[in-house]
Amino acid sequence: MGIMVERIISALKKNSRYKDRVEHIEILLPKEPIYGELKKDLSRNIKNYLLKKSIKLYKHQCDAIESLRAGKSVIITTPTASGKTLAFNIPIFERLARDKSATALYLYPTKALSNDQLKVIKEFESLSGIGVNPNVYDGDTPPNKRPKIREISRIIISNPYELHQVLPWHYKWQKFFGNLKFVVIDEAHQYRGVFGSNVAFLIRRLRRICSFYGSEPQFILSTATLANPIEFGENLIGHQFNLISNDGSPKGKKYFIFYNPYFDGVGTLSIHQETKDLFLFFVRNNLQTLCFTVSRKMAELIALWSKKELKESESYLVDKITAYRAGYLPVERRGIENNLKNGILKGITSTNALELGIDVGSLDSVVISGYPGTIISTWQQAGRSGRGVSGSLATLVAFQNPLDQYFMRHPKIFFDKSHEHAIIDLSNPYIVSGHLMCAASELPIQLGEDGIYFGDDAEDILKALEKQGLVQDTPNGWVYSGKGRTTEAVSLANISSEIFKVICDGELLETMDRTQAYREAHKGAVLLHQGETYMVEDLDLKNSLVQVKKRDVDYYTEAMKVVDITIIEEIEKKEIGNFAFSFGDVEVNEQYVGYKIMKYDKVIGMEGLDLPPLNYKTMGLWFTIPEDIRKKIKDENLDFAGGLHGIEHAMIGIMPFHVMCDRWDLGGVSTSNHPDTMEPTIFIYDGFEGGIGLTEKSFELIVEIVKMTYELVRDCKCENGCPACIYSPKCGNGNKPLDKKGTILVLKKSLSKMGIEDV
Ligand SMILES: [Zn+2]
Ligand SMILES: [Zn+2]
């Protein structure tokens, strides 16, 4: 396979259709395994298990086992398929074998992963003979089975949503929680942003209850590579962590191709046509290929176009291509799995929003159509190719978006160390407030002891809740005094207590915050939910309801807004050379003026919107541009306001590389004269009530961000600005004024004031 892959790559590089578009090929060298030794031998039972499975432990697995044996909490960041699960299952089984009452809780984000883990644990149990009675306990567990599971299971697999529902009933779980020795949180990087900040307080509620019943579990986090693993672990759990990051598992050789339809700054063919051609190129070269697309519709179109083209030339391949979608029956899914394994299928397309949910095994080649938004998901998708240790291929097809294009010009940044920070905000007052209310309903809150869980503002927030009649100060502590179940009022996926319900045919599809509803669920919007498209028929602001209908469309919408911003309080200011940045509380006023209808990146229509303005307090960063820079821009006959505006857009495009979020989770304002600063000012703020830590972290990393913004705009091959640099599809001012040269010069001069000359 290795030789074949090399031959195909050299064919690609020689082919006049493709060669200019291949911007970079990274060769990831094969790696030999690094095995490890344990200080103290494993028990015979566990050795038996390893023997029967023919497993020899890698160094990083041994490190994790030793840390857990020593009573530490660990965060494991080695890649998927490096044997992370075994690294924590061994010490957990070791402990549960020794201590017959000890228990462990495993939290997984999806049902499919929970079921996979149940299989693994059951096998461990039967091959080792260590009885733990594992069970999944979630929303689908029948009520009559629940008491038995709580009684006999020593390993329970669940998810955060279920834990949120379970905690108020902790007295039924006394035995399990009282003996809880380990909590495993797999795929922990998914717990970031609004969801992650909620889960962080959910975990604190769990720890408080465990402490009440006399246990203090160790935590095991398994995550993808992050820039801030230790900080992330400590924020999510409130514990110190040992980091396990030196991967000892073997790797096959991998070629990673960066393919750029916009290599010339123009892009003559649509990205979807480019994707289809590449997909077919690999399939025709006999590489079993999986193609990830942005939507299910696209996945289907690419499969359809491919079949059509093959019908003319190579009809024997037509039936070897299929689109994968959610909702297949188990028998259909098994059919696809089998046909992939025995090689009958050569090509499969799927939306990247979809957890594949099937065991596709490992393929020869993966095509990723469009940067999926995080480096983590890019690697996860790329990781679908690579059988054992033989060579494999991954191709990223760049869209005309800022980060896609930045990586094409700076591949080293992509393959270097991780820059992505997973953000958890422990100070959003709305989130803290919701979980304080839940906690008060679980056990009375004593401010002295419980301060460690809920932070310094807990008392003020409790007093505010008291005024609303939701909590009461009693001799035992603060207790919940509201009506209804607190866990119903607090959603792990949202911030405010005012949650919008998205309804499709009478069924609840998802929930969103008000800011998100304005942004994504206005009337006429196309809502993307797990790769499926829905049309918004009505946004009912009074009753916080969104009515949608499932519609199979191949266009999408972008809401446009104009924003006003007021500084409430500057919390921190930092000077870098002769340039200053500020961070603090701001109040924004967003007016959604209309939306664009887009098809294959082209605007095909515009509609107005009649929504009242959206006002909320959040956190933001800002900086002013000194007078001499403004003068310099004028002297060069460039547009100063257009330069500021370009910086605002480009910075927002770059920031998700540093603070993992959707680009639209951030908002911005730029003005030649802001009333609060009396100077030309650029603002970037968190698009969530109370803020969610995005601009706070960006403030810490601001020099890197400004530098990268400069490189992005400077290196873009367009003439006067494009969606890959200074244009923003959501700009409420129709991308006016904008001046690319002005943007570059203001950034260059600003960096020079910070003492950074040659970037
Ligand atoms: Zn450009
Ligand atoms: Zn704008």
PDB file of C-alpha atoms and ligand atoms in Angstrom, residues 561 645 648-649 668 670 728 730-736 738, ligand 2:
ATOM      1  CA  LYS A 561     -26.316  42.587  11.960  1.00  0.00           C
ATOM      2  CA  HIS A 645     -13.245  47.375   9.650  1.00  0.00           C
ATOM      3  CA  GLU A 648     -12.280  43.545  12.952  1.00  0.00           C
ATOM      4  CA  HIS A 649     -13.460  40.976  10.388  1.00  0.00           C
ATOM      5  CA  GLY A 668     -17.164  42.887  16.593  1.00  0.00           C
ATOM      6  CA  SER A 670     -14.987  49.062  14.598  1.00  0.00           C
ATOM      7  CA  SER A 728     -17.416  38.872   6.504  1.00  0.00           C
ATOM      8  CA  LYS A 730     -22.435  38.474   8.281  1.00  0.00           C
ATOM      9  CA  CYS A 731     -21.439  42.120   8.009  1.00  0.00           C
ATOM     10  CA  GLY A 732     -24.514  44.291   8.499  1.00  0.00           C
ATOM     11  CA  ASN A 733     -22.862  47.139   6.616  1.00  0.00           C
ATOM     12  CA  GLY A 734     -22.550  45.111   3.421  1.00  0.00           C
ATOM     13  CA  ASN A 735     -18.765  44.900   3.861  1.00  0.00           C
ATOM     14  CA  LYS A 736     -18.418  48.664   3.493  1.00  0.00           C
ATOM     15  CA  LEU A 738     -13.239  47.950   3.549  1.00  0.00           C
TER      16      LEU A 738
HETATM   17 ZN    ZN B   2     -18.546  44.497   9.183  1.00  0.00          ZN
END
